[in-house]
Amino acid sequence: MAAESMVQLVSYLTAQQPHEILGTPESEWVDFKSVPPEGPYELSTDKGKYELAKDVAAFANAGGGLLVCGFKAKKKQTELYEIAEKVTPFAKKLVDSTKYKDVITEYVRPLLKVQFYWYDHPKDDPEASGHYFVIEVPALPEADHWAVVTRGITDNGQFIKNSWTVPIRNGDSTAFLPQDEVYRLLNDGLHARRGADAVLPAPAADRVQPRTVLRSALGIEDTPVLFFQSVPDRPRGLVPGMYADGGLRDVLTNQDTLRGAHAFNWSSAYKRPEPHEGGLLLADSPRRGLQVESDGAVTGAASATSEMLGWSMERSNDGGAARRLSVFVLTEITLEYFRLVDQHVLPQVEGPWTHRIVASDFARSPGCALAPGDDPNVTFFGSPQLATSDNWNHSWTALGDPERDAYEALRHLYALFGLDITANPFIDADRVSTAKLLEMKK
């Protein structure tokens, strides 16, 4: 079993059914904490205080969530995120909720109305006993963004005076607001003070679940996958006319592609988009797939194998060598994603959007490789570089221009291989050149 929402998870704890929670993935709304002898957070140390403040602020910045203490979570090789795998209830004496509240009050701004709850483990369980401690973190109103931790920390676990950080929940982990984004927000705030009453939007949360849905629908659970995601920063409920004539279902069915349904894009000559939880699912197994959620958020998945991103590159591989990616295929499918989303989906929900790429399992043996320049005609031309991470996850504010957004996606992806984006021959200044791409295939 697994909990699919905060409400369902709390209902399992209330009913003393903690084993029903096992299998729940950590995400933008839940984080599981096992309990060492000193408790979930060792508040006698600067590091423990910082970890508590960081986790609370990150959830506040991501729309709220639960810190659930008393479960051991582990990331499996076949999964993108950690999953609750064992119950570890503990004694209440390990947590002084007053001290927890004091740490949050001292080190998190603005002041958050965090709630603490205890839940009992079933008394008739001969294998475990004790309780579960849950910290419920509310979402910040948009006008109060961002939650800040008023201290940084050194590698040795000591507070840095006169420093601060802005943590953000990023799927099952925590990232930090980049310096460039902090600079932009400060400037936007100054402009807002001088002009009309403006509200800074929160960044779109990293939606992990759609990536899992696509992996399953495409049958590529154990395959390296490149994901594209686009999420409105201010979702407004159901997208109108999803299934109506001329709506998003028709857009996916009759895609305006550069080179037809048999090229490297998101159209399919064999599959049609199907209704899925108020949205749409177009799964062309095992190559690629698209999911459109009910609020308009889009996730695309392309397998990093010879079926798609490594198309016709077998000649460049030697036995068990790394999977070589095709520069042309990678560029075309990236541009086609943003031609589809920027032109047809973003206009459905007003306001800023966040684009994201996630390269999952690219470094797992035998790994994925990418070479500078165009696709080579001989094996050793181009010095292919290996991917350096299994969970490469980066986002940016959508520009709404397909060639510019495709450039941003590839710029982040090339860095995974230790390559500069200028190594891609289809780049023209700060954009992917549609003309160069099409000239290649004349």
CSV table of C-alpha atoms in Angstrom, one decimal:
chain,number,residue,atom,x,y,z
A,1,MET,CA,0.0,0.0,0.0
A,2,ALA,CA,1.0,3.7,0.0
A,3,ALA,CA,-0.5,7.0,1.0
A,4,GLU,CA,-1.4,9.2,-2.0
A,5,SER,CA,-2.0,12.4,0.0
A,6,MET,CA,-1.4,14.1,3.3
A,7,VAL,CA,-5.0,13.4,4.3
A,8,GLN,CA,-4.7,9.7,3.6
A,9,LEU,CA,-1.4,9.4,5.4
A,10,VAL,CA,-2.7,11.0,8.5
A,11,SER,CA,-5.8,8.9,8.4
A,12,TYR,CA,-3.6,5.7,8.4
A,13,LEU,CA,-1.8,7.0,11.5
A,14,THR,CA,-5.0,7.9,13.2
A,15,ALA,CA,-6.4,4.5,12.6
A,16,GLN,CA,-3.2,2.9,13.9
A,17,GLN,CA,-2.4,1.4,10.4
A,18,PRO,CA,1.2,2.6,9.9
A,19,HIS,CA,2.0,-0.4,7.7
A,20,GLU,CA,-0.4,1.0,5.1
A,21,ILE,CA,2.0,3.9,4.6
A,22,LEU,CA,4.9,1.6,3.6
A,23,GLY,CA,5.6,2.1,-0.1
A,24,THR,CA,4.8,5.8,0.0
A,25,PRO,CA,7.5,7.8,-1.9
A,26,GLU,CA,9.0,10.9,-0.5
A,27,SER,CA,7.8,13.9,-2.5
A,28,GLU,CA,7.1,17.6,-2.5
A,29,TRP,CA,4.6,17.0,0.4
A,30,VAL,CA,6.1,14.3,2.6
A,31,ASP,CA,9.5,13.5,4.1
A,32,PHE,CA,10.2,10.4,6.3
A,33,LYS,CA,12.6,10.5,9.2
A,34,SER,CA,14.0,7.5,11.0
A,35,VAL,CA,14.9,8.1,14.7
A,36,PRO,CA,18.5,7.6,16.0
A,37,PRO,CA,19.1,7.5,19.8
A,38,GLU,CA,19.1,11.3,20.1
A,39,GLY,CA,15.7,11.7,18.3
A,40,PRO,CA,14.7,12.8,14.8
A,41,TYR,CA,16.7,16.0,15.1
A,42,GLU,CA,19.7,16.4,17.4
A,43,LEU,CA,18.8,19.9,18.7
A,44,SER,CA,21.9,20.0,21.0
A,45,THR,CA,24.0,20.7,17.8
A,46,ASP,CA,24.0,23.5,15.3
A,47,LYS,CA,23.6,20.9,12.5
A,48,GLY,CA,20.5,19.4,14.1
A,49,LYS,CA,18.9,22.9,14.5
A,50,TYR,CA,19.7,23.8,10.9
A,51,GLU,CA,18.3,20.5,9.5
A,52,LEU,CA,15.0,21.1,11.3
A,53,ALA,CA,14.8,24.8,10.2
A,54,LYS,CA,15.8,23.8,6.7
A,55,ASP,CA,13.2,21.1,6.3
A,56,VAL,CA,10.4,23.2,7.7
A,57,ALA,CA,11.2,26.2,5.5
A,58,ALA,CA,11.6,24.0,2.4
A,59,PHE,CA,8.0,22.6,2.8
A,60,ALA,CA,6.6,26.1,3.5
A,61,ASN,CA,8.1,27.2,0.2
A,62,ALA,CA,6.8,24.2,-1.7
A,63,GLY,CA,3.1,24.5,-0.7
A,64,GLY,CA,3.2,22.8,2.7
A,65,GLY,CA,3.9,19.2,3.8
A,66,LEU,CA,4.5,16.7,6.5
A,67,LEU,CA,7.7,15.7,8.3
A,68,VAL,CA,6.8,12.2,9.4
A,69,CYS,CA,9.2,10.8,12.1
A,70,GLY,CA,9.2,7.1,12.8
A,71,PHE,CA,9.7,5.6,9.3
A,72,LYS,CA,12.8,4.4,7.6
A,73,ALA,CA,13.0,5.4,3.9
A,74,LYS,CA,15.4,4.1,1.3
A,75,LYS,CA,16.1,4.7,-2.4
A,76,LYS,CA,16.1,1.6,-4.5
A,77,GLN,CA,18.2,1.3,-7.7
A,78,THR,CA,15.0,1.1,-9.8
A,79,GLU,CA,13.3,4.2,-8.2
A,80,LEU,CA,13.8,7.9,-8.6
A,81,TYR,CA,13.2,8.7,-4.9
A,82,GLU,CA,13.3,7.3,-1.4
A,83,ILE,CA,10.3,5.1,-0.3
A,84,ALA,CA,9.1,4.4,3.2
A,85,GLU,CA,10.1,0.8,3.8
A,86,LYS,CA,10.1,0.1,7.5
A,87,VAL,CA,8.2,1.4,10.6
A,88,THR,CA,10.4,2.6,13.4
A,89,PRO,CA,8.1,4.0,16.2
A,90,PHE,CA,9.9,5.5,19.2
A,91,ALA,CA,9.4,6.8,22.7
A,92,LYS,CA,7.9,10.2,23.2
A,93,LYS,CA,10.8,11.2,25.5
A,94,LEU,CA,13.0,11.6,22.5
A,95,VAL,CA,11.2,14.7,21.4
A,96,ASP,CA,10.7,17.9,23.3
A,97,SER,CA,8.1,19.7,21.2
A,98,THR,CA,8.8,23.0,23.0
A,99,LYS,CA,12.5,22.9,21.9
A,100,TYR,CA,11.4,22.1,18.3
A,101,LYS,CA,9.0,25.1,18.4
A,102,ASP,CA,11.8,27.3,19.8
A,103,VAL,CA,14.2,26.4,17.0
A,104,ILE,CA,11.7,27.0,14.3
A,105,THR,CA,10.8,30.4,15.9
A,106,GLU,CA,14.4,31.4,16.1
A,107,TYR,CA,15.7,30.3,12.8
A,108,VAL,CA,12.8,30.5,10.3
A,109,ARG,CA,11.3,33.7,8.9
A,110,PRO,CA,8.5,34.5,8.6
A,111,LEU,CA,7.0,32.9,11.7
A,112,LEU,CA,5.2,29.7,10.7
A,113,LYS,CA,2.2,28.2,12.5
A,114,VAL,CA,3.7,24.7,12.5
A,115,GLN,CA,1.6,22.0,14.2
A,116,PHE,CA,2.9,18.9,16.1
A,117,TYR,CA,1.1,15.6,16.4
A,118,TRP,CA,1.7,12.3,18.1
A,119,TYR,CA,0.2,9.0,16.8
A,120,ASP,CA,0.3,5.6,18.5
A,121,HIS,CA,1.7,2.4,17.1
A,122,PRO,CA,-0.7,-0.6,17.5
A,123,LYS,CA,-0.2,-2.0,21.0
A,124,ASP,CA,-0.7,-5.6,19.8
A,125,ASP,CA,2.3,-5.5,17.5
A,126,PRO,CA,5.0,-7.9,19.0
A,127,GLU,CA,7.7,-6.6,16.7
A,128,ALA,CA,7.6,-2.8,17.4
A,129,SER,CA,6.2,-0.3,19.9
A,130,GLY,CA,6.1,3.4,20.5
A,131,HIS,CA,4.7,6.4,18.6
A,132,TYR,CA,5.0,8.5,15.5
A,133,PHE,CA,5.7,12.2,15.5
A,134,VAL,CA,4.4,14.4,12.7
A,135,ILE,CA,5.3,18.0,12.0
A,136,GLU,CA,2.7,19.6,9.8
A,137,VAL,CA,4.1,22.6,7.9
A,138,PRO,CA,1.6,25.1,6.3
A,139,ALA,CA,2.1,26.6,2.9
A,140,LEU,CA,3.1,30.3,2.9
A,141,PRO,CA,0.7,32.7,1.4
A,142,GLU,CA,2.1,34.0,-1.9
A,143,ALA,CA,2.5,37.5,-0.5
A,144,ASP,CA,4.8,36.1,2.2
A,145,HIS,CA,7.2,34.1,0.0
A,146,TRP,CA,9.9,33.2,0.8
A,147,ALA,CA,10.6,31.3,4.0
A,148,VAL,CA,14.2,31.9,5.0
A,149,VAL,CA,16.6,30.1,7.4
A,150,THR,CA,18.4,32.8,9.2
A,151,ARG,CA,21.7,30.9,9.3
A,152,GLY,CA,23.9,29.1,6.9
A,153,ILE,CA,26.1,26.2,8.0
A,154,THR,CA,29.7,25.1,7.4
A,155,ASP,CA,30.8,21.6,6.2
A,156,ASN,CA,31.7,20.9,9.8
A,157,GLY,CA,28.1,21.5,10.9
A,158,GLN,CA,28.6,25.0,12.5
A,159,PHE,CA,26.3,28.0,12.1
A,160,ILE,CA,27.6,30.8,9.9
A,161,LYS,CA,26.8,34.2,11.5
A,162,ASN,CA,25.2,36.9,9.3
A,163,SER,CA,24.2,34.4,6.6
A,164,TRP,CA,20.9,32.9,5.4
A,165,THR,CA,19.5,30.3,3.0
A,166,VAL,CA,16.3,29.8,1.1
A,167,PRO,CA,15.5,26.0,1.0
A,168,ILE,CA,13.1,24.6,-1.6
A,169,ARG,CA,11.5,21.2,-1.6
A,170,ASN,CA,12.7,19.5,-4.8
A,171,GLY,CA,10.9,16.2,-5.2
A,172,ASP,CA,12.2,14.0,-2.4
A,173,SER,CA,15.1,16.2,-1.6
A,174,THR,CA,15.9,19.8,-0.7
A,175,ALA,CA,17.6,22.4,-3.0
A,176,PHE,CA,18.4,26.0,-2.4
A,177,LEU,CA,17.3,29.1,-4.3
A,178,PRO,CA,20.2,30.1,-6.6
A,179,GLN,CA,21.9,33.4,-6.1
A,180,ASP,CA,20.7,34.6,-9.5
A,181,GLU,CA,17.1,33.9,-8.5
A,182,VAL,CA,17.6,35.7,-5.2
A,183,TYR,CA,19.0,38.7,-7.1
A,184,ARG,CA,16.0,38.7,-9.5
A,185,LEU,CA,13.5,38.5,-6.6
A,186,LEU,CA,15.1,41.4,-4.8
A,187,ASN,CA,14.9,43.5,-7.9
A,188,ASP,CA,11.3,42.4,-8.5
A,189,GLY,CA,10.5,43.4,-5.0
A,190,LEU,CA,11.9,46.9,-5.5
A,191,HIS,CA,10.0,47.3,-8.7
A,192,ALA,CA,6.8,46.2,-6.9
A,193,ARG,CA,7.2,48.7,-4.2
A,194,ARG,CA,7.6,51.5,-6.7
A,195,GLY,CA,4.6,50.3,-8.8
A,196,ALA,CA,1.3,48.5,-8.3
A,197,ASP,CA,0.8,46.0,-5.6
A,198,ALA,CA,2.5,42.9,-7.1
A,199,VAL,CA,2.8,39.4,-5.7
A,200,LEU,CA,5.8,37.3,-6.4
A,201,PRO,CA,4.8,33.8,-7.4
A,202,ALA,CA,6.2,30.6,-5.8
A,203,PRO,CA,8.2,28.4,-8.1
A,204,ALA,CA,6.3,25.4,-9.4
A,205,ALA,CA,6.8,22.3,-7.3
A,206,ASP,CA,8.7,19.4,-8.8
A,207,ARG,CA,6.0,16.9,-9.7
A,208,VAL,CA,7.5,13.4,-9.2
A,209,GLN,CA,4.4,11.3,-9.6
A,210,PRO,CA,3.8,12.0,-13.3
A,211,ARG,CA,7.3,10.7,-14.0
A,212,THR,CA,6.5,7.5,-12.2
A,213,VAL,CA,3.2,7.2,-14.2
A,214,LEU,CA,5.0,7.6,-17.5
A,215,ARG,CA,7.7,5.1,-16.6
A,216,SER,CA,5.1,2.5,-15.8
A,217,ALA,CA,2.9,3.3,-18.8
A,218,LEU,CA,5.9,3.0,-21.1
A,219,GLY,CA,7.3,-0.1,-19.5
A,220,ILE,CA,10.7,1.6,-18.9
A,221,GLU,CA,11.1,1.3,-15.1
A,222,ASP,CA,14.7,0.1,-15.4
A,223,THR,CA,15.7,2.4,-18.3
A,224,PRO,CA,17.5,5.8,-18.3
A,225,VAL,CA,15.0,8.4,-19.2
A,226,LEU,CA,15.0,12.1,-20.0
A,227,PHE,CA,12.0,13.9,-18.6
A,228,PHE,CA,10.7,17.3,-19.6
A,229,GLN,CA,8.2,19.0,-17.3
A,230,SER,CA,6.2,22.2,-17.5
A,231,VAL,CA,4.1,23.4,-14.5
A,232,PRO,CA,2.1,26.6,-14.0
A,233,ASP,CA,3.4,28.6,-11.0
A,234,ARG,CA,-0.2,29.5,-10.1
A,235,PRO,CA,-2.5,26.5,-11.1
A,236,ARG,CA,-6.1,27.5,-11.4
A,237,GLY,CA,-7.9,24.1,-11.3
A,238,LEU,CA,-9.2,22.2,-14.3
A,239,VAL,CA,-8.1,23.4,-17.7
A,240,PRO,CA,-11.3,24.3,-19.6
A,241,GLY,CA,-12.1,22.3,-22.8
A,242,MET,CA,-9.5,19.5,-22.2
A,243,TYR,CA,-11.6,17.1,-24.2
A,244,ALA,CA,-13.6,19.5,-26.3
A,245,ASP,CA,-13.2,20.1,-30.1
A,246,GLY,CA,-10.0,22.0,-30.5
A,247,GLY,CA,-8.9,21.3,-26.9
A,248,LEU,CA,-5.7,19.8,-25.7
A,249,ARG,CA,-6.8,16.2,-26.7
A,250,ASP,CA,-7.1,17.4,-30.3
A,251,VAL,CA,-3.8,19.2,-30.1
A,252,LEU,CA,-2.0,16.0,-29.0
A,253,THR,CA,-3.9,14.0,-31.6
A,254,ASN,CA,-3.0,16.3,-34.5
A,255,GLN,CA,0.4,17.7,-33.5
A,256,ASP,CA,2.0,20.3,-35.7
A,257,THR,CA,5.5,18.7,-36.0
A,258,LEU,CA,8.5,19.7,-38.1
A,259,ARG,CA,8.9,16.4,-39.9
A,260,GLY,CA,5.8,14.2,-39.4
A,261,ALA,CA,4.8,11.6,-36.9
A,262,HIS,CA,7.6,9.2,-37.8
A,263,ALA,CA,10.3,11.7,-36.8
A,264,PHE,CA,11.7,12.5,-33.4
A,265,ASN,CA,8.8,14.3,-31.7
A,266,TRP,CA,5.8,13.6,-29.4
A,267,SER,CA,3.3,12.5,-32.0
A,268,SER,CA,2.3,8.9,-32.7
A,269,ALA,CA,0.9,7.3,-35.8
A,270,TYR,CA,-0.3,4.3,-33.6
A,271,LYS,CA,-1.5,5.7,-30.3
A,272,ARG,CA,-4.0,8.3,-29.3
A,273,PRO,CA,-4.2,10.4,-26.1
A,274,GLU,CA,-6.4,8.8,-23.5
A,275,PRO,CA,-8.3,10.4,-20.6
A,276,HIS,CA,-6.3,10.0,-17.4
A,277,GLU,CA,-7.3,11.4,-14.0
A,278,GLY,CA,-8.9,14.5,-15.5
A,279,GLY,CA,-6.0,15.0,-17.9
A,280,LEU,CA,-4.5,13.1,-20.8
A,281,LEU,CA,-1.9,10.3,-21.3
A,282,LEU,CA,-0.2,9.5,-24.6
A,283,ALA,CA,2.1,6.5,-24.2
A,284,ASP,CA,4.0,5.3,-27.2
A,285,SER,CA,5.9,2.5,-25.5
A,286,PRO,CA,8.9,2.1,-25.1
A,287,ARG,CA,10.0,5.3,-26.9
A,288,ARG,CA,8.3,8.3,-25.5
A,289,GLY,CA,5.2,9.5,-23.7
A,290,LEU,CA,3.3,12.6,-22.6
A,291,GLN,CA,1.1,13.2,-19.6
A,292,VAL,CA,-1.1,16.4,-19.3
A,293,GLU,CA,-2.5,16.8,-15.8
A,294,SER,CA,-5.9,18.3,-15.2
A,295,ASP,CA,-4.4,21.7,-14.3
A,296,GLY,CA,-2.4,21.8,-17.5
A,297,ALA,CA,1.0,20.6,-16.2
A,298,VAL,CA,2.9,18.6,-18.8
A,299,THR,CA,5.4,15.8,-18.4
A,300,GLY,CA,7.3,14.2,-21.3
A,301,ALA,CA,9.5,11.1,-21.1
A,302,ALA,CA,12.0,9.9,-23.7
A,303,SER,CA,13.9,6.7,-23.3
A,304,ALA,CA,17.7,7.1,-23.5
A,305,THR,CA,18.2,3.9,-25.5
A,306,SER,CA,18.5,3.0,-29.2
A,307,GLU,CA,14.7,3.1,-29.3
A,308,MET,CA,14.7,6.9,-29.1
A,309,LEU,CA,17.6,9.2,-27.9
A,310,GLY,CA,20.2,6.7,-29.0
A,311,TRP,CA,18.6,6.1,-32.4
A,312,SER,CA,21.0,4.6,-35.0
A,313,MET,CA,24.0,5.0,-32.6
A,314,GLU,CA,24.7,1.3,-32.2
A,315,ARG,CA,27.6,1.6,-34.6
A,316,SER,CA,29.2,3.9,-32.0
A,317,ASN,CA,28.9,1.4,-29.2
A,318,ASP,CA,31.2,-1.5,-28.5
A,319,GLY,CA,29.6,-4.4,-26.7
A,320,GLY,CA,28.9,-3.2,-23.2
A,321,ALA,CA,30.0,0.4,-23.8
A,322,ALA,CA,28.0,3.4,-22.7
A,323,ARG,CA,24.8,4.2,-24.5
A,324,ARG,CA,25.6,6.8,-27.0
A,325,LEU,CA,23.0,9.5,-27.5
A,326,SER,CA,22.2,11.0,-30.9
A,327,VAL,CA,22.8,14.8,-30.9
A,328,PHE,CA,20.3,15.3,-33.7
A,329,VAL,CA,17.6,13.2,-32.0
A,330,LEU,CA,18.2,14.9,-28.7
A,331,THR,CA,18.0,18.3,-30.2
A,332,GLU,CA,14.9,17.6,-32.3
A,333,ILE,CA,12.8,16.0,-29.6
A,334,THR,CA,13.8,18.8,-27.2
A,335,LEU,CA,12.7,21.5,-29.6
A,336,GLU,CA,9.5,19.6,-30.5
A,337,TYR,CA,8.6,19.4,-26.8
A,338,PHE,CA,8.7,23.2,-26.4
A,339,ARG,CA,7.0,23.8,-29.7
A,340,LEU,CA,4.1,21.8,-28.4
A,341,VAL,CA,4.0,23.1,-24.8
A,342,ASP,CA,5.0,26.8,-25.3
A,343,GLN,CA,2.6,27.3,-28.2
A,344,HIS,CA,-0.4,25.2,-27.1
A,345,VAL,CA,-0.4,24.6,-23.4
A,346,LEU,CA,1.1,27.6,-21.7
A,347,PRO,CA,-1.6,29.9,-23.1
A,348,GLN,CA,-4.2,27.8,-21.3
A,349,VAL,CA,-3.1,29.0,-17.8
A,350,GLU,CA,-2.2,32.6,-17.4
A,351,GLY,CA,0.9,33.6,-15.4
A,352,PRO,CA,4.4,32.3,-15.1
A,353,TRP,CA,5.4,28.7,-15.8
A,354,THR,CA,8.4,26.7,-14.7
A,355,HIS,CA,10.1,24.3,-17.2
A,356,ARG,CA,12.3,21.4,-15.9
A,357,ILE,CA,14.5,18.7,-17.2
A,358,VAL,CA,15.3,15.5,-15.2
A,359,ALA,CA,17.9,13.1,-16.5
A,360,SER,CA,17.2,9.9,-14.5
A,361,ASP,CA,19.7,7.0,-14.3
A,362,PHE,CA,22.0,8.4,-17.0
A,363,ALA,CA,25.1,7.4,-15.0
A,364,ARG,CA,24.0,3.9,-14.1
A,365,SER,CA,26.2,1.2,-15.7
A,366,PRO,CA,26.8,1.1,-18.6
A,367,GLY,CA,25.9,4.8,-18.5
A,368,CYS,CA,24.9,7.3,-21.2
A,369,ALA,CA,27.4,9.3,-23.3
A,370,LEU,CA,27.2,12.4,-25.4
A,371,ALA,CA,29.8,13.8,-27.8
A,372,PRO,CA,30.4,17.4,-29.0
A,373,GLY,CA,29.6,18.2,-32.5
A,374,ASP,CA,27.3,16.4,-34.9
A,375,ASP,CA,26.6,12.6,-34.8
A,376,PRO,CA,29.9,10.9,-35.8
A,377,ASN,CA,30.3,8.6,-38.8
A,378,VAL,CA,33.0,6.6,-37.1
A,379,THR,CA,33.2,5.2,-33.6
A,380,PHE,CA,36.0,7.3,-32.1
A,381,PHE,CA,35.2,10.7,-33.6
A,382,GLY,CA,33.8,13.3,-31.2
A,383,SER,CA,35.3,12.2,-27.8
A,384,PRO,CA,32.0,11.0,-26.1
A,385,GLN,CA,31.6,12.1,-22.5
A,386,LEU,CA,29.9,10.1,-19.8
A,387,ALA,CA,27.0,11.4,-17.8
A,388,THR,CA,28.1,12.4,-14.2
A,389,SER,CA,24.8,12.0,-12.3
A,390,ASP,CA,21.9,9.7,-12.0
A,391,ASN,CA,19.4,12.3,-10.9
A,392,TRP,CA,20.1,15.5,-12.9
A,393,ASN,CA,17.2,17.9,-12.1
A,394,HIS,CA,17.2,21.5,-13.2
A,395,SER,CA,14.5,24.1,-13.8
A,396,TRP,CA,14.0,27.6,-15.1
A,397,THR,CA,11.3,30.2,-15.6
A,398,ALA,CA,9.5,29.4,-18.9
A,399,LEU,CA,10.4,31.9,-21.6
A,400,GLY,CA,7.5,30.9,-23.9
A,401,ASP,CA,9.8,30.9,-27.0
A,402,PRO,CA,10.3,27.2,-28.1
A,403,GLU,CA,13.8,27.9,-29.6
A,404,ARG,CA,14.9,29.7,-26.4
A,405,ASP,CA,13.4,27.2,-24.0
A,406,ALA,CA,14.9,24.3,-26.0
A,407,TYR,CA,18.3,26.1,-25.7
A,408,GLU,CA,17.9,26.3,-21.9
A,409,ALA,CA,17.0,22.6,-21.6
A,410,LEU,CA,20.0,21.6,-23.7
A,411,ARG,CA,22.3,24.0,-21.9
A,412,HIS,CA,21.5,22.3,-18.6
A,413,LEU,CA,21.6,18.8,-20.1
A,414,TYR,CA,25.0,19.3,-21.8
A,415,ALA,CA,26.5,20.3,-18.4
A,416,LEU,CA,25.6,16.8,-17.2
A,417,PHE,CA,28.2,15.4,-19.6
A,418,GLY,CA,30.8,18.1,-18.8
A,419,LEU,CA,30.1,19.8,-22.2
A,420,ASP,CA,29.3,23.4,-23.0
A,421,ILE,CA,26.1,24.0,-25.0
A,422,THR,CA,28.3,25.5,-27.8
A,423,ALA,CA,29.3,21.9,-28.6
A,424,ASN,CA,25.8,21.4,-30.1
A,425,PRO,CA,26.0,22.3,-33.8
A,426,PHE,CA,22.3,23.3,-34.0
A,427,ILE,CA,22.7,26.3,-31.6
A,428,ASP,CA,22.6,29.8,-32.8
A,429,ALA,CA,23.5,32.3,-30.1
A,430,ASP,CA,21.0,31.7,-27.3
A,431,ARG,CA,18.5,29.5,-29.2
A,432,VAL,CA,18.1,26.2,-31.0
A,433,SER,CA,18.0,27.0,-34.7
A,434,THR,CA,15.1,25.3,-36.4
A,435,ALA,CA,16.6,26.1,-39.8
A,436,LYS,CA,19.9,24.4,-38.9
A,437,LEU,CA,18.0,21.3,-37.6
A,438,LEU,CA,15.9,21.0,-40.8
A,439,GLU,CA,18.9,21.6,-43.1
A,440,MET,CA,20.6,18.6,-41.6
A,441,LYS,CA,17.8,16.3,-42.8
A,442,LYS,CA,17.2,17.6,-46.3
